[in-house]
Amino acid sequence: RPITLKANNRTKVYGETLAMGTTDYSIAAGSLVNGNTITGVTLASAGSAATATVTTPGPVYPISISAATGSGLDNYTISYDNTATLTITTRPITVTVKTGQFKYCGQSNPVYDYTYTVSGNGVGLASGDAFAGSLTRVAGESVGNFDILQADLSIVAGSIDKTGNYKITYQSAPFEIKGVTIDASASGNSYPLGSPAKVSATVYASNGTTPVSGVLVTFTLTTTGGGVAKTITATSNSAGVAESLPFTGLTVNLYKVVATSGCENSIPAYLSVYDPNAGFVTGGGWIMSPLYAYAADPTLTGKANFGFNAQYKKGSNAVDGNTEFQFTAGNLNFKSSNYSAGTLVISGAKATFRGTGTINGTGTYSFMVSGIDGTVTGGGGVDKFRIKIWGSNGVVYDNNMGNDENGVPTTALGGGSIVIHDNSKKTVTAARVDNLNVEVVPIALKAYPNPSTNKFTVNVQSSNREEKIQVRVMDLNGRVVEMFNNLSANQTLQIGSNYRPGMYIVEMIQGNERKQLKLIKQAN
């Protein structure tokens, strides 16, 4: 009697072993009679092993059936239908990104942490499998939150990729980049020309007190005009300090130093490289104080008088001299108390120095003076002056408000002069500041009649008969009205017959020496 036996279709989860048993079958054709029985069959499938995969050659594996046993089976012709299958299903696993992960701006990205489903009962990692690869995150280095992504996170057994055998549920979480504050004030030092310099900054968390390590800090040194002189990197240590190795190659200048972590910048510091043998600077006269210069009342303008001298003490980086500045409209009378060591920087036509002083005889205020000698190459023919005064509550006065401290002064003198004295010149003489009047000898300048309704007779006097003399006449806006070159000592000029009524400044220049007079042209 014919009979056909067929195994039942089966399923299992990847990574689990399936016991095939002996009874999971059915009679597909024919029937047993007279009380005959089948007590068992042999069932087999390659898919029953824990290592059988969903991926090729899976997920479907054939089930073979054979060797039926029972009673009265000699009376049957038994056929076996081997079309039954065992299907492997993916193994569920959940990857959960840990919350609260962060770094500080400028730190390297960490290895992003995660947890996953504990193995057992057909879930989690199968025996012998493990995670490989890593998570990543949405690109960006600004302060804020960035989603952590699954990226190339995979599951392997040795070198064999097993990811296709799993159903991975990925639960993301944000990664935070926290802000920092950077204090670069430690970079504001002075160095003699040719000496090694270094820059340093301290990195804090946003609270301003907790030091942050591992932050890559980039220091950018720029000169007057914004040209980049040097870029240096350093990484903050456990105290939050990022400090460069000593470096050389800087020329005489006042350098603006900005430290950045990539998304946060420091307040600028100023590093000076000075030559104590470069000379000294004197200045005296007045400017028209512009709008916004006086912080307490930005609308105030008017005449402001100044006088200063600054030079290095012999064999020292100590700067000697005095500075006074008076802005009558703002009732501001500043007088220096001392100059900061190593801060007198003379570079071409520009001189800068800084120190501390008082306002109206009280308090302690920091100040910075910057001046241009218009007669020096690169000076542009016009003397210019800037003073910035600040205290614990911010800027008090700055006639170039908002400009970098190493920027070029923009306020032309209304009267007076700024002179950079070159120590290499034999004709350099002493200078002093006294009640805002600068006295430089041994040259003299005389004009008569003054005032005049017609012309002026100008006499230039000097004990130096070797160097030629230049005389220039300027209006109160600093514009040159008339200029005479290659004059000799004790020469006389006739000027002014075609000048419009008003006030003019006549200036005599010989080498590093200057003298000025006011001329008043009256209407007929």
mmCIF file of C-alpha atoms in Angstrom, residues 294-502:
data_model
loop_
_atom_site.group_PDB
_atom_site.id
_atom_site.type_symbol
_atom_site.label_atom_id
_atom_site.label_comp_id
_atom_site.label_asym_id
_atom_site.label_seq_id
_atom_site.Cartn_x
_atom_site.Cartn_y
_atom_site.Cartn_z
ATOM 1 C CA TYR A 294 34.542 109.322 25.225
ATOM 2 C CA ALA A 295 32.579 106.321 26.504
ATOM 3 C CA ALA A 296 30.630 108.216 29.180
ATOM 4 C CA ASP A 297 29.154 110.539 26.526
ATOM 5 C CA PRO A 298 29.830 109.366 22.954
ATOM 6 C CA THR A 299 28.377 112.603 21.532
ATOM 7 C CA LEU A 300 31.152 114.777 22.971
ATOM 8 C CA THR A 301 33.757 116.157 20.576
ATOM 9 C CA GLY A 302 36.298 118.920 20.823
ATOM 10 C CA LYS A 303 39.933 119.759 21.230
ATOM 11 C CA ALA A 304 42.106 117.393 23.263
ATOM 12 C CA ASN A 305 45.693 118.193 24.223
ATOM 13 C CA PHE A 306 48.462 115.647 24.691
ATOM 14 C CA GLY A 307 52.131 115.393 25.496
ATOM 15 C CA PHE A 308 54.398 112.409 25.969
ATOM 16 C CA ASN A 309 57.886 111.021 25.824
ATOM 17 C CA ALA A 310 59.030 107.412 26.114
ATOM 18 C CA GLN A 311 62.450 105.800 25.968
ATOM 19 C CA TYR A 312 64.259 102.787 27.392
ATOM 20 C CA LYS A 313 66.562 103.224 30.331
ATOM 21 C CA LYS A 314 70.098 102.355 29.361
ATOM 22 C CA GLY A 315 70.799 98.632 29.592
ATOM 23 C CA SER A 316 67.251 97.833 30.732
ATOM 24 C CA ASN A 317 63.791 96.970 29.429
ATOM 25 C CA ALA A 318 62.300 99.583 31.763
ATOM 26 C CA VAL A 319 60.539 102.378 29.878
ATOM 27 C CA ASP A 320 60.974 105.906 31.181
ATOM 28 C CA GLY A 321 58.864 108.976 30.456
ATOM 29 C CA ASN A 322 55.555 110.716 31.056
ATOM 30 C CA THR A 323 52.222 110.970 29.286
ATOM 31 C CA GLU A 324 49.464 113.524 29.774
ATOM 32 C CA PHE A 325 46.132 113.808 27.990
ATOM 33 C CA GLN A 326 43.406 116.387 28.533
ATOM 34 C CA PHE A 327 39.919 116.308 27.027
ATOM 35 C CA THR A 328 38.276 119.391 28.486
ATOM 36 C CA ALA A 329 34.783 118.697 27.127
ATOM 37 C CA GLY A 330 34.685 115.454 29.121
ATOM 38 C CA ASN A 331 36.501 116.842 32.175
ATOM 39 C CA LEU A 332 39.118 114.152 31.557
ATOM 40 C CA ASN A 333 42.676 114.764 32.714
ATOM 41 C CA PHE A 334 44.853 111.664 32.431
ATOM 42 C CA LYS A 335 48.409 111.476 33.723
ATOM 43 C CA SER A 336 50.671 108.431 33.553
ATOM 44 C CA SER A 337 52.067 106.872 36.728
ATOM 45 C CA ASN A 338 54.409 104.352 35.128
ATOM 46 C CA TYR A 339 55.170 102.613 31.853
ATOM 47 C CA SER A 340 55.075 98.824 31.450
ATOM 48 C CA ALA A 341 58.471 97.229 30.881
ATOM 49 C CA GLY A 342 59.292 96.226 27.326
ATOM 50 C CA THR A 343 56.219 97.855 25.782
ATOM 51 C CA LEU A 344 57.882 100.663 23.821
ATOM 52 C CA VAL A 345 57.850 99.344 20.267
ATOM 53 C CA ILE A 346 59.222 101.520 17.473
ATOM 54 C CA SER A 347 58.622 100.008 14.064
ATOM 55 C CA GLY A 348 59.170 102.266 11.084
ATOM 56 C CA ALA A 349 56.965 105.328 11.386
ATOM 57 C CA LYS A 350 54.937 103.944 14.278
ATOM 58 C CA ALA A 351 55.622 103.932 18.010
ATOM 59 C CA THR A 352 53.507 102.332 20.735
ATOM 60 C CA PHE A 353 53.814 101.993 24.486
ATOM 61 C CA ARG A 354 51.570 101.314 27.460
ATOM 62 C CA GLY A 355 51.338 101.646 31.201
ATOM 63 C CA THR A 356 49.062 102.829 34.004
ATOM 64 C CA GLY A 357 47.963 106.195 35.314
ATOM 65 C CA THR A 358 45.273 108.280 36.978
ATOM 66 C CA ILE A 359 42.242 110.245 35.816
ATOM 67 C CA ASN A 360 41.759 113.582 37.521
ATOM 68 C CA GLY A 361 44.331 112.503 40.093
ATOM 69 C CA THR A 362 42.610 109.324 41.291
ATOM 70 C CA GLY A 363 42.176 105.651 40.462
ATOM 71 C CA THR A 364 44.322 103.228 38.521
ATOM 72 C CA TYR A 365 43.766 102.993 34.788
ATOM 73 C CA SER A 366 45.614 101.216 32.009
ATOM 74 C CA PHE A 367 46.533 103.122 28.884
ATOM 75 C CA MET A 368 48.053 102.617 25.464
ATOM 76 C CA VAL A 369 49.543 105.297 23.215
ATOM 77 C CA SER A 370 50.188 104.857 19.519
ATOM 78 C CA GLY A 371 51.710 107.521 17.314
ATOM 79 C CA ILE A 372 52.765 108.008 13.705
ATOM 80 C CA ASP A 373 55.679 110.224 12.704
ATOM 81 C CA GLY A 374 54.592 111.449 9.290
ATOM 82 C CA THR A 375 58.123 112.352 8.212
ATOM 83 C CA VAL A 376 59.474 108.812 8.575
ATOM 84 C CA THR A 377 59.269 106.528 5.550
ATOM 85 C CA GLY A 378 55.817 104.961 5.547
ATOM 86 C CA GLY A 379 54.370 107.681 7.761
ATOM 87 C CA GLY A 380 52.333 109.229 4.964
ATOM 88 C CA GLY A 381 53.406 112.797 5.662
ATOM 89 C CA VAL A 382 50.890 113.342 8.497
ATOM 90 C CA ASP A 383 51.462 112.837 12.223
ATOM 91 C CA LYS A 384 48.711 110.824 13.926
ATOM 92 C CA PHE A 385 47.910 110.056 17.554
ATOM 93 C CA ARG A 386 45.827 107.556 19.494
ATOM 94 C CA ILE A 387 45.322 107.026 23.199
ATOM 95 C CA LYS A 388 43.191 104.308 24.765
ATOM 96 C CA ILE A 389 42.405 104.481 28.484
ATOM 97 C CA TRP A 390 40.519 101.754 30.315
ATOM 98 C CA GLY A 391 39.725 100.586 33.824
ATOM 99 C CA SER A 392 37.924 97.790 35.631
ATOM 100 C CA ASN A 393 34.593 98.913 34.151
ATOM 101 C CA GLY A 394 35.799 99.026 30.556
ATOM 102 C CA VAL A 395 37.092 101.635 28.124
ATOM 103 C CA VAL A 396 37.012 105.238 29.329
ATOM 104 C CA TYR A 397 38.448 106.931 26.248
ATOM 105 C CA ASP A 398 39.689 105.788 22.844
ATOM 106 C CA ASN A 399 39.864 108.127 19.879
ATOM 107 C CA ASN A 400 40.080 105.073 17.589
ATOM 108 C CA MET A 401 37.272 103.240 19.386
ATOM 109 C CA GLY A 402 36.825 99.611 18.302
ATOM 110 C CA ASN A 403 40.149 99.320 16.465
ATOM 111 C CA ASP A 404 42.786 96.758 17.395
ATOM 112 C CA GLU A 405 45.404 98.101 19.753
ATOM 113 C CA ASN A 406 48.106 97.331 17.206
ATOM 114 C CA GLY A 407 46.185 99.091 14.431
ATOM 115 C CA VAL A 408 47.340 102.265 12.709
ATOM 116 C CA PRO A 409 46.190 105.483 14.433
ATOM 117 C CA THR A 410 43.698 107.399 12.308
ATOM 118 C CA THR A 411 43.429 110.762 14.086
ATOM 119 C CA ALA A 412 45.629 113.447 12.519
ATOM 120 C CA LEU A 413 47.148 116.096 14.741
ATOM 121 C CA GLY A 414 45.513 119.496 14.626
ATOM 122 C CA GLY A 415 48.724 121.009 15.898
ATOM 123 C CA GLY A 416 52.049 119.916 17.308
ATOM 124 C CA SER A 417 54.126 116.938 16.240
ATOM 125 C CA ILE A 418 55.196 113.383 16.968
ATOM 126 C CA VAL A 419 58.884 112.627 16.503
ATOM 127 C CA ILE A 420 60.559 109.225 16.449
ATOM 128 C CA HIS A 421 64.199 109.775 17.368
ATOM 129 C CA ASP A 422 66.770 107.438 15.884
ATOM 130 C CA ASN A 423 69.604 106.657 18.292
ATOM 131 C CA SER A 424 71.913 106.077 15.346
ATOM 132 C CA LYS A 425 71.720 109.777 14.419
ATOM 133 C CA LYS A 426 74.342 112.043 15.915
ATOM 134 C CA THR A 427 71.912 114.952 16.143
ATOM 135 C CA VAL A 428 69.499 113.280 18.558
ATOM 136 C CA THR A 429 68.967 115.436 21.621
ATOM 137 C CA ALA A 430 67.048 115.016 24.832
ATOM 138 C CA ALA A 431 63.316 115.605 25.033
ATOM 139 C CA ARG A 432 60.946 116.202 27.910
ATOM 140 C CA VAL A 433 57.223 116.537 28.577
ATOM 141 C CA ASP A 434 56.185 119.387 30.825
ATOM 142 C CA ASN A 435 52.588 120.559 31.107
ATOM 143 C CA LEU A 436 51.768 119.204 27.656
ATOM 144 C CA ASN A 437 54.561 121.126 25.925
ATOM 145 C CA VAL A 438 57.279 119.180 24.106
ATOM 146 C CA GLU A 439 60.642 120.919 23.905
ATOM 147 C CA VAL A 440 63.240 119.679 21.415
ATOM 148 C CA VAL A 441 66.456 121.643 20.828
ATOM 149 C CA PRO A 442 68.689 122.913 19.165
ATOM 150 C CA ILE A 443 66.537 124.142 16.235
ATOM 151 C CA ALA A 444 64.319 127.234 16.187
ATOM 152 C CA LEU A 445 61.505 128.533 13.996
ATOM 153 C CA LYS A 446 60.344 132.147 13.867
ATOM 154 C CA ALA A 447 57.631 133.920 11.861
ATOM 155 C CA TYR A 448 56.651 137.592 11.655
ATOM 156 C CA PRO A 449 54.411 139.438 11.504
ATOM 157 C CA ASN A 450 52.045 136.981 13.163
ATOM 158 C CA PRO A 451 49.072 137.505 12.823
ATOM 159 C CA SER A 452 49.366 138.877 9.295
ATOM 160 C CA THR A 453 46.900 140.194 6.719
ATOM 161 C CA ASN A 454 49.333 139.567 3.849
ATOM 162 C CA LYS A 455 52.449 137.437 4.091
ATOM 163 C CA PHE A 456 54.732 135.956 6.738
ATOM 164 C CA THR A 457 58.501 136.023 6.940
ATOM 165 C CA VAL A 458 59.692 132.667 8.257
ATOM 166 C CA ASN A 459 63.225 132.121 9.532
ATOM 167 C CA VAL A 460 64.593 128.609 10.136
ATOM 168 C CA GLN A 461 67.491 128.457 12.579
ATOM 169 C CA SER A 462 69.707 125.476 13.397
ATOM 170 C CA SER A 463 73.145 124.695 14.742
ATOM 171 C CA ASN A 464 73.278 121.695 12.389
ATOM 172 C CA ARG A 465 74.587 122.940 9.070
ATOM 173 C CA GLU A 466 75.012 119.505 7.481
ATOM 174 C CA GLU A 467 71.453 118.175 7.166
ATOM 175 C CA LYS A 468 68.931 119.862 4.895
ATOM 176 C CA ILE A 469 65.717 121.313 6.297
ATOM 177 C CA GLN A 470 62.112 120.764 5.221
ATOM 178 C CA VAL A 471 59.372 123.286 5.958
ATOM 179 C CA ARG A 472 55.715 122.463 5.468
ATOM 180 C CA VAL A 473 52.545 124.421 6.125
ATOM 181 C CA MET A 474 49.340 122.594 7.121
ATOM 182 C CA ASP A 475 45.772 123.614 7.786
ATOM 183 C CA LEU A 476 43.978 122.456 10.926
ATOM 184 C CA ASN A 477 42.766 119.294 9.169
ATOM 185 C CA GLY A 478 46.359 118.183 8.660
ATOM 186 C CA ARG A 479 46.356 118.891 4.909
ATOM 187 C CA VAL A 480 49.677 120.149 3.550
ATOM 188 C CA VAL A 481 49.165 123.587 1.999
ATOM 189 C CA GLU A 482 52.755 124.315 0.994
ATOM 190 C CA MET A 483 56.114 122.532 1.317
ATOM 191 C CA PHE A 484 59.755 123.590 0.914
ATOM 192 C CA ASN A 485 62.578 121.043 0.678
ATOM 193 C CA ASN A 486 66.380 121.140 0.835
ATOM 194 C CA LEU A 487 66.577 124.367 2.803
ATOM 195 C CA SER A 488 69.739 125.388 4.618
ATOM 196 C CA ALA A 489 70.169 126.485 8.225
ATOM 197 C CA ASN A 490 69.244 130.132 8.928
ATOM 198 C CA GLN A 491 67.399 130.537 5.616
ATOM 199 C CA THR A 492 64.427 132.935 5.320
ATOM 200 C CA LEU A 493 61.143 132.312 3.448
ATOM 201 C CA GLN A 494 58.244 134.525 2.391
ATOM 202 C CA ILE A 495 54.924 132.631 2.580
ATOM 203 C CA GLY A 496 51.201 133.136 2.996
ATOM 204 C CA SER A 497 50.265 135.874 0.558
ATOM 205 C CA ASN A 498 47.739 133.560 -1.127
ATOM 206 C CA TYR A 499 46.474 131.844 2.044
ATOM 207 C CA ARG A 500 42.840 132.179 2.997
ATOM 208 C CA PRO A 501 42.072 133.708 6.396
ATOM 209 C CA GLY A 502 42.403 131.146 9.179
#
